[in-house]
Coordinates of C-alpha atoms and ligand atoms in Angstrom, one line a residue:
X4 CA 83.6 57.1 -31.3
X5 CA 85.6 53.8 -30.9
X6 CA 86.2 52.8 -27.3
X7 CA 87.8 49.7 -26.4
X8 CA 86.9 48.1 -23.0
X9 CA 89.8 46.3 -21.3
X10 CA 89.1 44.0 -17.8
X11 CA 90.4 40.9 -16.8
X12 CA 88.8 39.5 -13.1
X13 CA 85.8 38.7 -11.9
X14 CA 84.9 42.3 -10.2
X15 CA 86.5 44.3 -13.1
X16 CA 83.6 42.1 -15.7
X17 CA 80.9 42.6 -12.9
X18 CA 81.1 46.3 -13.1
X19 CA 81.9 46.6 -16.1
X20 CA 79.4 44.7 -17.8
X21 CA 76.1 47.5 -17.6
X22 CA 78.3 50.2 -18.8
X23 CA 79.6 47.6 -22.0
X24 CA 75.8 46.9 -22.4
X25 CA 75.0 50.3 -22.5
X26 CA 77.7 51.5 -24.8
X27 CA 76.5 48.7 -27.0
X28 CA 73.2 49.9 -27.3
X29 CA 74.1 54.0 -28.1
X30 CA 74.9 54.2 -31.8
X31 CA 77.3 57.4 -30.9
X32 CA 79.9 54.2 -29.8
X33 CA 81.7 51.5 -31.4
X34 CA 81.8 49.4 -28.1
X35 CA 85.0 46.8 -28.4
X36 CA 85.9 44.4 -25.4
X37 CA 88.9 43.4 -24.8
X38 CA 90.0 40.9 -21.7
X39 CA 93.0 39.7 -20.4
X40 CA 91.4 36.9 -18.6
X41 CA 93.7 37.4 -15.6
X42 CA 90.8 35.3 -14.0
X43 CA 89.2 32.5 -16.3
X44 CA 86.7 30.5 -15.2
X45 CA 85.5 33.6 -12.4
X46 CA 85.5 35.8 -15.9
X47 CA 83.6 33.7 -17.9
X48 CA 80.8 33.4 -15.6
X49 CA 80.2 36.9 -15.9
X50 CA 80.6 37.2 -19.1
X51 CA 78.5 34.6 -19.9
X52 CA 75.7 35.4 -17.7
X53 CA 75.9 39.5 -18.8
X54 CA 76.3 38.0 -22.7
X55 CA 79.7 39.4 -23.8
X56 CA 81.3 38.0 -25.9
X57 CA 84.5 40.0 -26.0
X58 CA 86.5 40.5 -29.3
X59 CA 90.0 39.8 -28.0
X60 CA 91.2 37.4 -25.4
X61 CA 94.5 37.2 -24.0
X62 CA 94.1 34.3 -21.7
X63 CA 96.7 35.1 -19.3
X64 CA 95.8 33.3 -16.6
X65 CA 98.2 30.6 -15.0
X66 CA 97.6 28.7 -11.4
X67 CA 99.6 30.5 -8.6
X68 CA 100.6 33.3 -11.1
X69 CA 103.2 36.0 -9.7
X70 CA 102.1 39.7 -10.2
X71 CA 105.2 39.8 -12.8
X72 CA 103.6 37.3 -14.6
X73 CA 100.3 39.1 -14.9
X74 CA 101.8 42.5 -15.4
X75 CA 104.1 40.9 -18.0
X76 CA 102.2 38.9 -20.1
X77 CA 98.6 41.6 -20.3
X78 CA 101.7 44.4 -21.3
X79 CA 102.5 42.2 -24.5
X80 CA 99.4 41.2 -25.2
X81 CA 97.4 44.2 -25.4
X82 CA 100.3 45.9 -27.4
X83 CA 98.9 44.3 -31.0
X84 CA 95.2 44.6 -29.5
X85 CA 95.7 48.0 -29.1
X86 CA 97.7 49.0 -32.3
X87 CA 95.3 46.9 -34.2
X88 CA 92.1 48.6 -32.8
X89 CA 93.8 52.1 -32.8
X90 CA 90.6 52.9 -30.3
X91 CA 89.7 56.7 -29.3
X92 CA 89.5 56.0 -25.6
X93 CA 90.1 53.1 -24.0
X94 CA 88.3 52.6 -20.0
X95 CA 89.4 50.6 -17.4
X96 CA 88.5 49.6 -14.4
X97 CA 89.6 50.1 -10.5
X98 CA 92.5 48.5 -9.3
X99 CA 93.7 45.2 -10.3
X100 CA 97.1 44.5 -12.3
X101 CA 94.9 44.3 -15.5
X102 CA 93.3 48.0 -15.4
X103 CA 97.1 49.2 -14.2
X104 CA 98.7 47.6 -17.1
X105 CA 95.8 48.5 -19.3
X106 CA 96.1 52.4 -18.7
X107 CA 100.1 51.9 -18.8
X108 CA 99.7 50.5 -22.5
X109 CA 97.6 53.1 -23.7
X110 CA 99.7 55.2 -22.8
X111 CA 102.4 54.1 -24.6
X112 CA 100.6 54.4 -27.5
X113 CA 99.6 57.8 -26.6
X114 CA 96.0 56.7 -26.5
X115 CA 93.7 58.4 -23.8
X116 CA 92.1 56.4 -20.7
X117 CA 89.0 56.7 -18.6
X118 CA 89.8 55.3 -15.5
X119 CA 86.0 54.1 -14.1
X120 CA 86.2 53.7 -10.1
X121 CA 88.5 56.4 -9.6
X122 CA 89.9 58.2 -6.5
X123 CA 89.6 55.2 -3.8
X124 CA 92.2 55.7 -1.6
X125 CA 93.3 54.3 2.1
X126 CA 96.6 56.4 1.5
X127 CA 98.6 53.4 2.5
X128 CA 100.5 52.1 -0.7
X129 CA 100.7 48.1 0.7
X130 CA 97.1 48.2 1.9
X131 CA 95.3 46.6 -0.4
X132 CA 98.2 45.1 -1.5
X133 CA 99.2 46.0 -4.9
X134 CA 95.4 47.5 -5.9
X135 CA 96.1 50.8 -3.8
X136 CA 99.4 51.1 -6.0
X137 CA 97.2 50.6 -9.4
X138 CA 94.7 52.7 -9.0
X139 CA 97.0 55.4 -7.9
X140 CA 99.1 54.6 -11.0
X141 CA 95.8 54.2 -13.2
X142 CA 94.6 57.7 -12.2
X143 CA 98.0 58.8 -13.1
X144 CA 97.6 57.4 -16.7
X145 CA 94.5 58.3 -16.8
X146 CA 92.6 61.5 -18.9
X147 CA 89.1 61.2 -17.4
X148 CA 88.5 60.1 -13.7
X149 CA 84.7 58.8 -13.0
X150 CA 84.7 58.8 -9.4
X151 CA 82.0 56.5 -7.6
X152 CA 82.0 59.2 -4.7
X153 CA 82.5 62.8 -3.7
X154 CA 85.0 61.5 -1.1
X155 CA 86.5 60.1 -4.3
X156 CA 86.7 62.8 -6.1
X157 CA 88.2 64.8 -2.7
X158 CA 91.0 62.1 -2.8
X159 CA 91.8 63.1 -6.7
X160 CA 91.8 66.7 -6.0
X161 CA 93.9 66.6 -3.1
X162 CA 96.4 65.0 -5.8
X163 CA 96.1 68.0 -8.1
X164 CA 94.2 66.3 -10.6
X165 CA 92.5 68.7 -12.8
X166 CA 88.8 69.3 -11.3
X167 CA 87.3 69.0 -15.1
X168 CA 88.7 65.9 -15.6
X169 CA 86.3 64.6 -12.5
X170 CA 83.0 63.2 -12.9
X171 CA 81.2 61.8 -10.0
X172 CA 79.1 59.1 -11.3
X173 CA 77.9 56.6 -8.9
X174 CA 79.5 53.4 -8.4
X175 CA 78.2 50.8 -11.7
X176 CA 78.0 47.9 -9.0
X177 CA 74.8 49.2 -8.4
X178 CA 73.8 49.2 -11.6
X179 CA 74.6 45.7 -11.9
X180 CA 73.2 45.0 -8.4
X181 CA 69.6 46.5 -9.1
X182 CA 69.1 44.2 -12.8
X183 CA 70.3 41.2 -10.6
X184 CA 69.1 40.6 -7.1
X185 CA 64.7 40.0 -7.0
X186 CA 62.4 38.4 -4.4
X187 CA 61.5 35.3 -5.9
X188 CA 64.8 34.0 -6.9
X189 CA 65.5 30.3 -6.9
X190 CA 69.4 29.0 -6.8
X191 CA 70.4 25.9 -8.5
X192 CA 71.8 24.6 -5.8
X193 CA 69.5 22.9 -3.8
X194 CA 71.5 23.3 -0.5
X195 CA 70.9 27.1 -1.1
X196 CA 66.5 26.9 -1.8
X197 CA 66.3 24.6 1.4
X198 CA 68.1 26.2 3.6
X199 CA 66.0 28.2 6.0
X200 CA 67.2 31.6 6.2
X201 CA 64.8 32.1 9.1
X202 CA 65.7 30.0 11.0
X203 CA 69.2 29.4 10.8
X204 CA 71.7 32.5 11.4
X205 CA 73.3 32.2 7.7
X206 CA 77.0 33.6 7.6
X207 CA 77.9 34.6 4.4
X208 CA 82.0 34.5 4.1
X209 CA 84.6 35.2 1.1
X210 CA 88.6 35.8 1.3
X211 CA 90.9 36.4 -0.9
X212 CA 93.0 39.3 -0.7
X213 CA 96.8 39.1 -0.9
X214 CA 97.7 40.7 2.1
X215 CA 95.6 38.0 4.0
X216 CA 97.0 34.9 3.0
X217 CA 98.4 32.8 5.1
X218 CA 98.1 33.2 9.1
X219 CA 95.4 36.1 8.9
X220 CA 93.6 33.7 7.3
X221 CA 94.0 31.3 9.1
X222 CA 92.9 33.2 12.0
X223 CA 89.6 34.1 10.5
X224 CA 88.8 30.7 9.9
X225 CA 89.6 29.5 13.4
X226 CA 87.2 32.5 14.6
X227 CA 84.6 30.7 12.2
X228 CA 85.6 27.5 14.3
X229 CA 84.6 29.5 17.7
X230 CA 81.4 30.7 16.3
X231 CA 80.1 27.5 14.9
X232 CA 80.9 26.0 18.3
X233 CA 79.3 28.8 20.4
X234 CA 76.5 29.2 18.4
X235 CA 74.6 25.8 17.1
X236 CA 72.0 28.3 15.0
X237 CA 75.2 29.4 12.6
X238 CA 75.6 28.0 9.4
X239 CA 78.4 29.4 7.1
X240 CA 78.5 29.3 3.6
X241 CA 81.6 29.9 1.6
X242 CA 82.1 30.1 -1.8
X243 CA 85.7 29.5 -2.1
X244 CA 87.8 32.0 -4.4
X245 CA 90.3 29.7 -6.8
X246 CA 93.5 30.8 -5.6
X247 CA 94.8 27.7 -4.6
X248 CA 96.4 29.7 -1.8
X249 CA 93.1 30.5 -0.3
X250 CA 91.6 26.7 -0.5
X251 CA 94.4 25.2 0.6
X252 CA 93.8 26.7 4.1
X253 CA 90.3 26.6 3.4
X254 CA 90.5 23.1 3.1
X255 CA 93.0 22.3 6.2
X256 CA 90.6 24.7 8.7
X257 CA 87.2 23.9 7.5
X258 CA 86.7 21.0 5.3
X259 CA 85.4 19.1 8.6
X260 CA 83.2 21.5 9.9
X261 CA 79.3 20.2 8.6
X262 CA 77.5 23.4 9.3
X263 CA 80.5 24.9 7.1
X264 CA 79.5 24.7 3.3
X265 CA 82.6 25.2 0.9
X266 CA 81.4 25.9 -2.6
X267 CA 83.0 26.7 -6.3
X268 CA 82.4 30.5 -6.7
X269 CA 79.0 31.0 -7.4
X270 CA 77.3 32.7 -10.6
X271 CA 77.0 36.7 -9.8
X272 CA 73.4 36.1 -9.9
X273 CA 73.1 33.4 -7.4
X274 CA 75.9 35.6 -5.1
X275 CA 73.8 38.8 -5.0
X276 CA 70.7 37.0 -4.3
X277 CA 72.2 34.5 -1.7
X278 CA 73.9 38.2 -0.4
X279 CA 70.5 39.4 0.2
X280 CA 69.0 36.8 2.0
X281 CA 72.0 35.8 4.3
X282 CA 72.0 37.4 8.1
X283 CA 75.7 38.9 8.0
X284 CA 78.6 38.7 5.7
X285 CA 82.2 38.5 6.2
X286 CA 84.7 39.5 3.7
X287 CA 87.6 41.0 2.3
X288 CA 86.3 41.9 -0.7
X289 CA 86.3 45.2 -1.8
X290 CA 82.9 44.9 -4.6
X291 CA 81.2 43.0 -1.9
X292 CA 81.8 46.1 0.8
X293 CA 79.8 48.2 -1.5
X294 CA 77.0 46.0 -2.5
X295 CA 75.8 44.1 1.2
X296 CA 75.0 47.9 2.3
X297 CA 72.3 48.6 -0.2
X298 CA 70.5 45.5 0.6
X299 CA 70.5 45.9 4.4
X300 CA 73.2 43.7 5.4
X301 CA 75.6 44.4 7.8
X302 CA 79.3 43.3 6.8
X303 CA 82.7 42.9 8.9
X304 CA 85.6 43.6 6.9
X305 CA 88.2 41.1 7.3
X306 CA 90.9 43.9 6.7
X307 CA 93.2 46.9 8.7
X308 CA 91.9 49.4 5.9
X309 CA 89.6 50.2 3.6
X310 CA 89.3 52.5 0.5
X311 CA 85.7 52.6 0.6
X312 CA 85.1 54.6 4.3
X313 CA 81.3 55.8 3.1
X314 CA 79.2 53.0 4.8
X315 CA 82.2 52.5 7.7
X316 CA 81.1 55.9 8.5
X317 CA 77.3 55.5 8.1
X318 CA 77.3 52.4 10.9
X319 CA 77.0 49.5 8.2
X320 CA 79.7 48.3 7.7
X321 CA 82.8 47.5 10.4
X322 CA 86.1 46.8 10.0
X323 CA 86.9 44.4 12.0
X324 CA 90.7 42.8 10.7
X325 CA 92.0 39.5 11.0
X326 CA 92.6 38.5 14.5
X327 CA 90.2 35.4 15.9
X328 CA 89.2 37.1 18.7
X329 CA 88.2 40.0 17.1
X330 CA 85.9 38.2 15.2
X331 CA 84.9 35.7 16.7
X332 CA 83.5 38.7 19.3
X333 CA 82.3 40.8 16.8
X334 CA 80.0 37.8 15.4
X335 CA 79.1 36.6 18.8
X336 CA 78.1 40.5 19.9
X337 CA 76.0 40.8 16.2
X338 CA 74.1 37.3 17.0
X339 CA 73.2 38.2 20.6
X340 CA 72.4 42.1 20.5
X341 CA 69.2 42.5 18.3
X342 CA 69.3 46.5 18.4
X343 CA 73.2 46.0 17.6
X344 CA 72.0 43.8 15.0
X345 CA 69.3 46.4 13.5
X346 CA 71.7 49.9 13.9
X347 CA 73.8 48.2 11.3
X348 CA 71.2 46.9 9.4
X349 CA 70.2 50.1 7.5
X350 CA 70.3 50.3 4.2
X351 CA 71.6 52.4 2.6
X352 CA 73.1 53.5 -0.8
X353 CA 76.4 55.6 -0.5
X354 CA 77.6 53.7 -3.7
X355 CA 75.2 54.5 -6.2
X356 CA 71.5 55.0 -7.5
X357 CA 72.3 52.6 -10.3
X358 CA 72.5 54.9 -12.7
X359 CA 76.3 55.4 -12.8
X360 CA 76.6 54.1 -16.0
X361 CA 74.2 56.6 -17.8
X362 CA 76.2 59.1 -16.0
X363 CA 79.8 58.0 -17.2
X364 CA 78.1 58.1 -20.9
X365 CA 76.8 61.3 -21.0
X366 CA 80.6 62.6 -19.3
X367 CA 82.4 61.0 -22.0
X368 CA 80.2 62.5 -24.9
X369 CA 80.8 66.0 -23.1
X370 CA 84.4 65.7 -22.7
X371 CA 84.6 64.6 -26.8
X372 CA 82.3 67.8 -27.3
X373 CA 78.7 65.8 -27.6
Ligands
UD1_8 C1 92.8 39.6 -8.3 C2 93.2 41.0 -8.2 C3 92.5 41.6 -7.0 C4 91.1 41.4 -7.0 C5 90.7 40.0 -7.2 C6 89.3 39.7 -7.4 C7 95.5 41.7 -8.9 C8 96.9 41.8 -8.5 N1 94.7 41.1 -8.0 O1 93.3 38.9 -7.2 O2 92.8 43.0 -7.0 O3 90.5 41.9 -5.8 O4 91.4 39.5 -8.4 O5 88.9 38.4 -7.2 O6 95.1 42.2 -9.9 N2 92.2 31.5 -10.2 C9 91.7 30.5 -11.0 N3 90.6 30.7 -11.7 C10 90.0 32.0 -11.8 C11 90.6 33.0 -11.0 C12 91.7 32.7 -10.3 O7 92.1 29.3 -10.9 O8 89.0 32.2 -12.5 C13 93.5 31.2 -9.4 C14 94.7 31.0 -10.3 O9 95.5 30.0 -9.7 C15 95.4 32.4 -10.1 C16 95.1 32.7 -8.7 O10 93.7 32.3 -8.5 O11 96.8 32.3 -10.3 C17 95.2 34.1 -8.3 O12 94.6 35.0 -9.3 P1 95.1 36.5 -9.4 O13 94.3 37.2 -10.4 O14 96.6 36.6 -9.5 O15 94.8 37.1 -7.9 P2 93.5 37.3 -7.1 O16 93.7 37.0 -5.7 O17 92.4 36.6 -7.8
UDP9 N1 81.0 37.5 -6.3 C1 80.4 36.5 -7.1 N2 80.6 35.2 -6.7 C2 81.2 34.8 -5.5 C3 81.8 35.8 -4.7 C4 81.7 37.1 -5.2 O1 79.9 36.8 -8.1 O2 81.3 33.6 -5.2 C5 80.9 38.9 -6.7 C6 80.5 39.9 -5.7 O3 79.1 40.0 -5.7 C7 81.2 41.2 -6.2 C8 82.4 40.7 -6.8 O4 82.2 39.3 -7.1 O5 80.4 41.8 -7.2 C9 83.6 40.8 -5.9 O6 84.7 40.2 -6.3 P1 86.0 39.8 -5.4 O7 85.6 39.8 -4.0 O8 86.6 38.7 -6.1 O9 86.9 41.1 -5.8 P2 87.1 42.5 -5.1 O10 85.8 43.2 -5.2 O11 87.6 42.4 -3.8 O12 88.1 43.2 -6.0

């Protein structure tokens, strides 16, 4: 059975990358890759580090591109990928322009899609800001739905989507989580192996979702501003997403601050590791929401919404928004109140066992009658 991967960001190649390696190894698949490298240089580190080398690359990627650029340019390029491969399924993954784009090609050429990160849903279409719109459109392109979650799968249902087209698999993140993060890591970076994680309370922060650029972000960094001056223990470290957007404010907020460190974005493997050392993380990523909670970490989501509400409701994870005194208090409460502190500490794993990927295997050689 031919099946043709498509991705194109950093996230999409993260979780995609065990399930690749896996369909590589089972000689019932003929495993292609193809990428639209809506990211570059965030892409290639992943690919490079999960060794994939993919067989087409479309190389999209332009700075400050418009979503009618990406959805325009991955539309005609995949068109001769996918009339060339003539694939039997073709997966894609959650809810960037790429996987929308992806599923909308193949079904132009009447092609079926697995859709992998299915049925996450904040049932407001601007919030994320366009992803809740592509995965909703994905799933609606899509023949088989592998839903991280039962709550994911509830979502799909409530849509009418036909129950045996559901499979609830786990979320890969894990998968790629558990290969990745071990005790004894040592960074590159020297700044990383000599900072004392003990000692200092390490704040680990990311940004860069549409829907935040601009004044909500520069309110979270001004709450950073508060917190660095309230609390001389704090360090922050930042590895800066390359949406000159995002560093430009970056840049005019922090880039004075000493106990601030602004870095490229770092390798997955030196992420995940630094992730499960650091003493809180910030974000607004969506991947990130799902991996701090298995490692014990509490997080503050730097959004309104979120898709993912399983470790929201199991205490580990808050959301918080964008507004600097929200923040700043939310820090300041999580750095004074141990007990606070340890209720949100728990880890836990409503994402996945790390097996999701086994899982979306053995769906897709039932549904072709294996
Ligand atoms: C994209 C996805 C978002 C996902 C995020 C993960 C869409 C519409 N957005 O948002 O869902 O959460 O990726 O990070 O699909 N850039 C580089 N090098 C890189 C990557 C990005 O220079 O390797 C710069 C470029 O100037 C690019 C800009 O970042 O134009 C924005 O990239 P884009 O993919 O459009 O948006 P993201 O915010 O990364
Ligand atoms: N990540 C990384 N390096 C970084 C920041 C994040 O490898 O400097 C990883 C992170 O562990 C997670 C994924 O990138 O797996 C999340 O990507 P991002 O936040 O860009 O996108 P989202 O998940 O919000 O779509």
């Amino acid at each position: 059975m031919k099946v043709l991967v498509v991705f194109g960001t950093r996230p999409e190649a993260i979780k995609m990358a065990p399930l690749v390696q896996m369909l590589r190894d089972d000689n019932y698949f003929d495993c292609r890759v193809a990428v639209t490298a809506q990211h570059r240089e965030m892409l290639d580190q992943v690919l490079k580090l999960f060794g994939i080398r993919p067989h087409h690359d479309l190389d999209i990627m332009r700075a400050g591109q418009t979503l009618f650029d990406i959805t325009g340019r991955a539309l005609k390029g995949l068109q001769p990928v996918l009339e060339a491969e003539k694939p039997d399924l073709v997966l894609v993954h959650g809810d960037t322009a790429t996987t929308f784009v992806a599923a909308l090609a193949a079904y132009y050429l009447q092609i079926p899609v697995g859709h992998v990160e299915a049925g996450l849903r904040t049932g407001n279409r601007y919030s994320p800001f366009p992803e809740e719109m592509n995965r909703r459109l994905a799933g609606a392109l899509a023949q088989w739905h592998f839903a991280p979650t039962a709550g994911a799968r509830d979502n799909l249902l409530r849509e009418g989507v036909e129950p045996k087209s559901i499979f609830v698999t786990g979320n890969t993140v894990i998968d790629a989580l558990l290969t990745t993060v071990r005790p004894g890591y040592r960074f590159d970076l020297s700044l990383l192996n000599n900072l004392d994680f003990n000692r200092h309370r390490v704040l680990l922060v990311t940004t860069h979702r549409r829907e935040n650029l601009g004044h909500p972000m520069r309110d979270i960094y001004l709450a950073l501003r508060d917190i660095l001056a309230a609390h001389p223990a704090v360090r922050v470290i930042f590895p800066v997403h390359k949406n000159p957007a995002v560093v430009r404010v970056v840049q005019e907020v922090l880039g004075d601050s000493n106990r601030v460190h602004l870095l490229e974005p770092l390798d997955y493997e030196p992420f995940a590791n630094l992730m499960s050392r650091c003493y809180l993380v910030l974000t607004d990523s969506g991947g990130i929401q799902e991996e701090a909670p298995s490692l014990g970490k509490p997080v503050l989501v730097l959004r309104d919404t979120t898709e993912r509400p399983e470790a929201v409701d199991a205490g580990t994870v808050r959301l918080v928004g964008t507004g600097r005194d929200a923040v700043r208090e939310e820090v300041s409460r999580l750095l004074a109140d141990t007990a606070y502190y340890n209720s949100m500490a728990e880890a836990i794993n409503p994402y996945g066992d790390g097996r999701a990927c086994e899982r979306i295997i053995m769906a897709i050689k039932s549904a072709y009658g294996q």
